[in-house]
Coordinates of C-alpha atoms in Angstrom, one line a residue:
M12 CA 31.5 -45.5 37.3
D13 CA 30.4 -42.4 39.2
Y14 CA 32.7 -39.5 38.5
F15 CA 32.2 -37.7 41.8
K16 CA 32.6 -40.8 43.9
Q17 CA 35.9 -41.5 42.0
R18 CA 37.1 -37.9 42.7
R19 CA 36.4 -38.3 46.4
A20 CA 38.0 -41.7 46.5
Y21 CA 41.1 -40.3 44.7
R22 CA 41.3 -37.5 47.2
N23 CA 41.2 -39.9 50.1
F24 CA 43.8 -42.0 48.3
K25 CA 46.2 -39.0 48.2
M26 CA 45.5 -38.2 51.9
Y27 CA 45.8 -41.6 53.4
E28 CA 47.5 -44.1 51.2
A29 CA 50.3 -42.7 49.0
S30 CA 52.1 -39.5 48.1
V31 CA 51.2 -38.2 44.6
S32 CA 53.4 -35.6 43.0
N33 CA 52.1 -32.6 41.1
G34 CA 53.0 -34.1 37.8
Q35 CA 51.2 -37.4 38.6
N36 CA 48.2 -35.5 39.9
N37 CA 47.9 -33.4 36.8
L38 CA 48.2 -36.4 34.6
Y39 CA 45.6 -38.4 36.5
R40 CA 43.1 -35.5 36.6
E41 CA 43.4 -35.0 32.9
L42 CA 42.8 -38.7 32.1
L43 CA 39.9 -38.9 34.5
D44 CA 38.3 -35.7 33.2
Y45 CA 38.7 -36.8 29.6
A46 CA 37.2 -40.2 30.3
N47 CA 34.2 -38.6 32.0
D48 CA 33.7 -36.0 29.1
E49 CA 33.8 -38.8 26.5
G50 CA 31.6 -41.2 28.5
K51 CA 34.5 -43.7 28.8
L52 CA 35.0 -44.0 32.6
D53 CA 34.4 -47.8 32.3
V54 CA 36.2 -48.6 29.1
Q55 CA 39.6 -48.2 27.6
F56 CA 40.3 -45.0 25.6
R57 CA 43.0 -43.6 23.5
M58 CA 44.8 -40.3 24.1
K59 CA 47.8 -38.9 22.3
N60 CA 51.0 -38.1 24.1
S61 CA 51.0 -34.6 22.5
A62 CA 47.7 -33.8 24.0
L63 CA 48.7 -34.9 27.5
L64 CA 52.0 -32.9 27.2
S65 CA 50.1 -29.8 26.4
L66 CA 47.4 -30.3 29.0
T67 CA 49.7 -31.2 31.9
G68 CA 52.8 -29.1 31.1
L69 CA 55.0 -32.2 31.6
S70 CA 58.1 -33.0 29.5
E71 CA 58.2 -36.3 27.6
P72 CA 60.4 -37.9 30.3
G73 CA 58.2 -36.4 33.0
L74 CA 55.1 -37.9 31.3
D75 CA 56.6 -41.3 31.1
K76 CA 57.7 -41.2 34.7
A77 CA 54.3 -39.9 36.0
R78 CA 52.4 -42.5 33.9
N79 CA 54.5 -45.4 35.2
S80 CA 53.9 -44.2 38.7
L81 CA 50.2 -44.1 38.3
V82 CA 50.3 -47.7 37.0
Q83 CA 52.4 -48.8 40.0
L84 CA 50.0 -47.0 42.3
G85 CA 47.1 -48.9 40.8
L86 CA 45.3 -45.8 39.6
I87 CA 45.3 -46.5 35.8
K88 CA 45.8 -49.3 33.3
Y89 CA 48.1 -48.4 30.4
V90 CA 48.7 -50.0 27.1
R91 CA 51.6 -48.8 25.0
G92 CA 50.8 -47.3 21.6
K93 CA 52.7 -47.3 18.4
K94 CA 54.4 -44.0 17.3
N95 CA 52.6 -42.2 14.5
V96 CA 50.2 -45.2 14.1
K97 CA 48.2 -45.8 17.3
P98 CA 48.0 -43.6 20.5
P99 CA 48.4 -45.3 23.9
E100 CA 45.4 -46.7 25.6
Y101 CA 44.3 -45.9 29.2
R102 CA 41.7 -47.1 31.6
I103 CA 40.7 -45.5 34.9
I104 CA 40.6 -48.0 37.8
N105 CA 37.6 -47.8 40.1
L106 CA 38.8 -46.7 43.5
Y107 CA 35.6 -46.2 45.5
S108 CA 34.2 -49.7 45.1
R109 CA 37.0 -51.3 47.1
S110 CA 37.2 -51.2 50.9
A111 CA 40.1 -49.1 51.8
G112 CA 39.4 -48.6 55.5
Y113 CA 40.5 -45.0 55.7
P114 CA 41.1 -43.7 59.3
T115 CA 38.9 -41.0 60.7
S116 CA 41.7 -39.4 62.6
N117 CA 45.5 -39.3 62.7
P118 CA 45.9 -40.8 59.3
T119 CA 49.2 -42.5 58.5
T120 CA 50.5 -43.8 55.2
S121 CA 50.4 -47.6 54.9
H122 CA 51.5 -49.1 51.7
K123 CA 50.9 -52.6 53.0
S124 CA 47.1 -52.2 53.3
R125 CA 46.7 -50.6 49.9
S126 CA 45.3 -52.8 47.1
T127 CA 46.7 -52.3 43.7
G128 CA 43.2 -52.2 42.2
L129 CA 44.3 -54.0 39.1
D130 CA 41.8 -56.8 39.7
E131 CA 39.1 -54.3 39.4
V132 CA 39.6 -53.5 35.8
G133 CA 37.7 -56.4 34.4
Q134 CA 34.6 -55.9 36.5
S135 CA 31.5 -54.3 35.1
V136 CA 30.0 -51.2 36.8
G137 CA 26.3 -50.5 36.8
Q138 CA 26.4 -46.8 35.8
G139 CA 27.9 -45.9 32.5
G140 CA 28.6 -42.7 30.7
G141 CA 30.1 -39.5 31.9
Q142 CA 28.7 -37.3 34.7
P143 CA 27.6 -33.8 33.8
V144 CA 30.2 -31.5 35.1
E145 CA 31.0 -27.9 34.2
H146 CA 34.4 -27.4 32.5
K147 CA 35.6 -25.1 35.3
E148 CA 35.0 -27.9 37.8
L149 CA 37.1 -30.3 35.8
T150 CA 40.2 -28.2 35.8
S151 CA 40.2 -26.8 39.3
T152 CA 41.0 -28.2 42.7
D153 CA 38.3 -29.6 45.0
P154 CA 36.1 -26.7 46.2
D155 CA 35.7 -28.2 49.6
L156 CA 39.4 -28.4 50.2
T157 CA 40.5 -25.0 48.9
D158 CA 39.2 -21.5 48.3
T159 CA 41.1 -20.0 45.4
D160 CA 39.1 -16.9 45.0
S161 CA 41.3 -14.8 47.3
Y162 CA 44.2 -17.3 47.7
D163 CA 44.0 -17.3 51.5
D164 CA 44.8 -21.0 51.8
D165 CA 48.5 -21.4 51.1
A166 CA 48.2 -25.2 50.7
G167 CA 45.3 -25.0 48.2
V168 CA 47.0 -23.4 45.2
T169 CA 48.8 -25.7 42.8
R170 CA 50.8 -25.3 39.7
E171 CA 47.8 -26.5 37.7
Q172 CA 45.7 -23.8 39.2
V173 CA 48.2 -21.1 38.3
I174 CA 48.1 -22.3 34.6
N175 CA 44.3 -22.3 34.8
D176 CA 44.2 -18.8 36.1
W177 CA 46.4 -17.5 33.3
T178 CA 44.4 -19.4 30.7
N179 CA 41.1 -18.1 32.0
L180 CA 42.4 -14.5 31.6
W181 CA 44.6 -14.5 28.5
G182 CA 44.4 -18.0 27.0
F183 CA 46.9 -20.9 27.3
P184 CA 50.4 -19.5 28.0
N185 CA 52.5 -19.6 24.8
G186 CA 56.1 -20.8 24.4
V187 CA 57.5 -17.5 25.8
A188 CA 55.2 -17.2 28.8
R189 CA 55.2 -20.8 29.9
P190 CA 59.0 -21.1 30.6
E191 CA 58.8 -17.8 32.6
I192 CA 55.9 -19.0 34.6
D193 CA 57.9 -22.2 35.4
E194 CA 60.8 -20.0 36.6
W195 CA 58.5 -18.0 38.9
L196 CA 57.1 -21.2 40.3
A197 CA 60.6 -22.5 41.0
V198 CA 61.4 -19.6 43.3
L199 CA 58.0 -18.5 44.6
K200 CA 55.1 -20.4 46.1
P201 CA 52.2 -21.1 43.7
E202 CA 49.8 -18.9 45.7
L203 CA 52.2 -15.9 45.2
V204 CA 52.3 -16.4 41.4
A205 CA 48.5 -16.9 41.3
Y206 CA 48.1 -13.7 43.3
A207 CA 50.3 -11.8 40.9
I208 CA 48.1 -13.0 38.0
Q209 CA 45.0 -12.1 40.0
I210 CA 46.3 -8.5 40.5
A211 CA 46.9 -8.2 36.7
G212 CA 43.3 -9.4 36.1
E213 CA 41.9 -6.9 38.5
H214 CA 43.7 -4.1 36.6
D215 CA 42.2 -5.3 33.3
V216 CA 45.6 -6.1 31.8
Q217 CA 45.3 -7.4 28.3
S218 CA 47.1 -10.4 26.9
R219 CA 49.7 -8.4 25.0
G220 CA 50.9 -6.8 28.2
A221 CA 50.2 -9.7 30.7
L222 CA 53.6 -11.2 30.7
K223 CA 55.5 -8.0 31.3
Y224 CA 53.0 -6.8 33.9
V225 CA 53.1 -10.0 36.0
R226 CA 56.9 -10.1 35.5
A227 CA 57.1 -6.6 37.0
I228 CA 55.1 -7.7 40.1
V229 CA 57.2 -10.8 40.6
A230 CA 60.4 -8.8 40.2
G231 CA 59.2 -6.3 42.8
W232 CA 58.5 -9.0 45.3
K233 CA 61.9 -10.6 44.7
K234 CA 63.6 -7.3 45.2
R235 CA 61.8 -6.8 48.5
N236 CA 62.3 -10.4 49.7
I237 CA 58.5 -11.0 49.8
T238 CA 57.9 -14.7 50.3
T239 CA 54.4 -15.0 51.8
L240 CA 51.0 -14.2 50.5
E241 CA 50.4 -11.9 53.5
Q242 CA 53.5 -9.8 52.6
A243 CA 52.4 -9.7 49.0
K244 CA 48.9 -8.4 49.8
K245 CA 50.4 -5.8 52.1
A246 CA 52.9 -4.7 49.3
A247 CA 50.0 -4.5 46.8
A248 CA 47.9 -2.4 49.1
N249 CA 50.9 0.0 49.8
H250 CA 51.5 0.2 46.0
D251 CA 48.0 1.2 45.3
D252 CA 48.0 3.8 48.1
R253 CA 51.2 5.3 46.8
M254 CA 49.9 5.5 43.2
K255 CA 46.8 7.2 44.4
S256 CA 48.8 9.7 46.4
E257 CA 51.1 10.5 43.5
R258 CA 48.1 11.2 41.2
K259 CA 46.3 13.4 43.8
P260 CA 46.7 17.1 42.8
S261 CA 48.4 19.1 45.5
G262 CA 47.2 22.5 44.1
Y263 CA 46.6 24.3 40.9
S264 CA 49.3 26.3 39.1
K265 CA 49.1 27.6 35.6
P266 CA 51.3 25.6 33.4
R267 CA 54.1 27.3 31.6
R268 CA 54.2 27.1 27.9
K269 CA 57.4 25.8 26.5
E270 CA 58.4 26.3 22.9
V271 CA 59.9 23.1 21.5
T272 CA 61.6 23.1 18.1
P273 CA 60.3 20.0 16.1
K274 CA 63.0 17.5 15.6
W275 CA 62.5 17.6 11.8
M276 CA 63.4 21.3 11.8
Q277 CA 66.7 20.7 13.5
K278 CA 69.8 20.6 11.4
G279 CA 70.5 17.3 9.6
A280 CA 67.1 15.7 10.7
S281 CA 64.3 14.7 8.4
Q282 CA 60.6 14.7 9.2
V283 CA 60.5 10.9 9.0
D284 CA 63.0 10.8 11.9
S285 CA 60.6 12.7 14.1
K286 CA 57.9 10.0 14.1
P287 CA 57.3 8.9 17.7
N288 CA 57.8 5.3 18.8
S289 CA 54.7 3.1 19.0
I290 CA 53.3 2.3 22.4
D291 CA 54.6 -1.3 22.0
N292 CA 58.1 0.0 21.5
Q293 CA 57.9 2.4 24.4
Q294 CA 56.7 -0.4 26.6
D295 CA 59.6 -2.7 25.5
D296 CA 62.1 0.0 26.5
M297 CA 60.7 0.4 30.0
S298 CA 62.0 -1.2 33.1
D299 CA 59.6 -3.6 34.9
E300 CA 58.7 -1.0 37.6
A301 CA 58.2 1.8 35.1
F302 CA 56.0 -0.5 33.0
L303 CA 53.9 -1.3 36.0
A304 CA 53.4 2.4 36.8
F305 CA 52.6 3.1 33.2
M306 CA 49.9 0.4 33.1
N307 CA 48.4 1.7 36.3
S308 CA 48.3 5.2 34.9
Q309 CA 46.6 4.0 31.7
E310 CA 44.0 2.3 33.8
E311 CA 43.3 5.5 35.7
A312 CA 42.9 7.4 32.4
K313 CA 40.1 5.0 31.3

């Protein structure tokens, strides 16, 4: 089976034949990519539920539902496994070898004309083994459909892409970050969340401060009722201009020296009590907007 032909056929399937949810799409892409990586596009292969849960971000009921839907749509073959003994088996069904008769204009969904593809499973395919593909290509959306570099195409950014962007910058989101990302995606469009992550990356935010930094951006957008990518970009530009203006010196004046009595010299205080909080503790005590300003000032000081 040719990986790229299968990808194109799957894209046409989504465009012309059936509606595929984000969960179903994520699951199918992970199965297809794994089969290609392991050279098992034409044979059955095993894959643990735990691995698919981690890769797709689905819950167990969500995984079951998405998997059953893919079987019903004729995209995969599935053989149930045995818990703690044998993982489930999958097989990718060849889509491009069948004649689908896709329209060239004004496409409409027609379930009657769609073949289930189940009769294709037993057929042998001439080309075996996986196709050489870079890892980034495996986990991103089709480059000819979207341009995710600047997130100008609102329809092109998916939940999968948001998770990939986070992973590329700071590693796969942990159990604290993942639920919060899901909350953002529930109230904001994926392209907005992706743009917030992009802003953090452009400001060289490290993994330890990533969640709070992006949280501050999202909170600011919610407060200002920002719901579109254009509004978010304008707000980001205004924020950068404001920060530059605030840091620009208006004139020089000799600073006044202020005598400060150390805390440990004050009555009833010990020197141990005067030890300043760590940067981490200071950051934890900041509001979201104060933290964002603090991080920007740290970047300017570099």
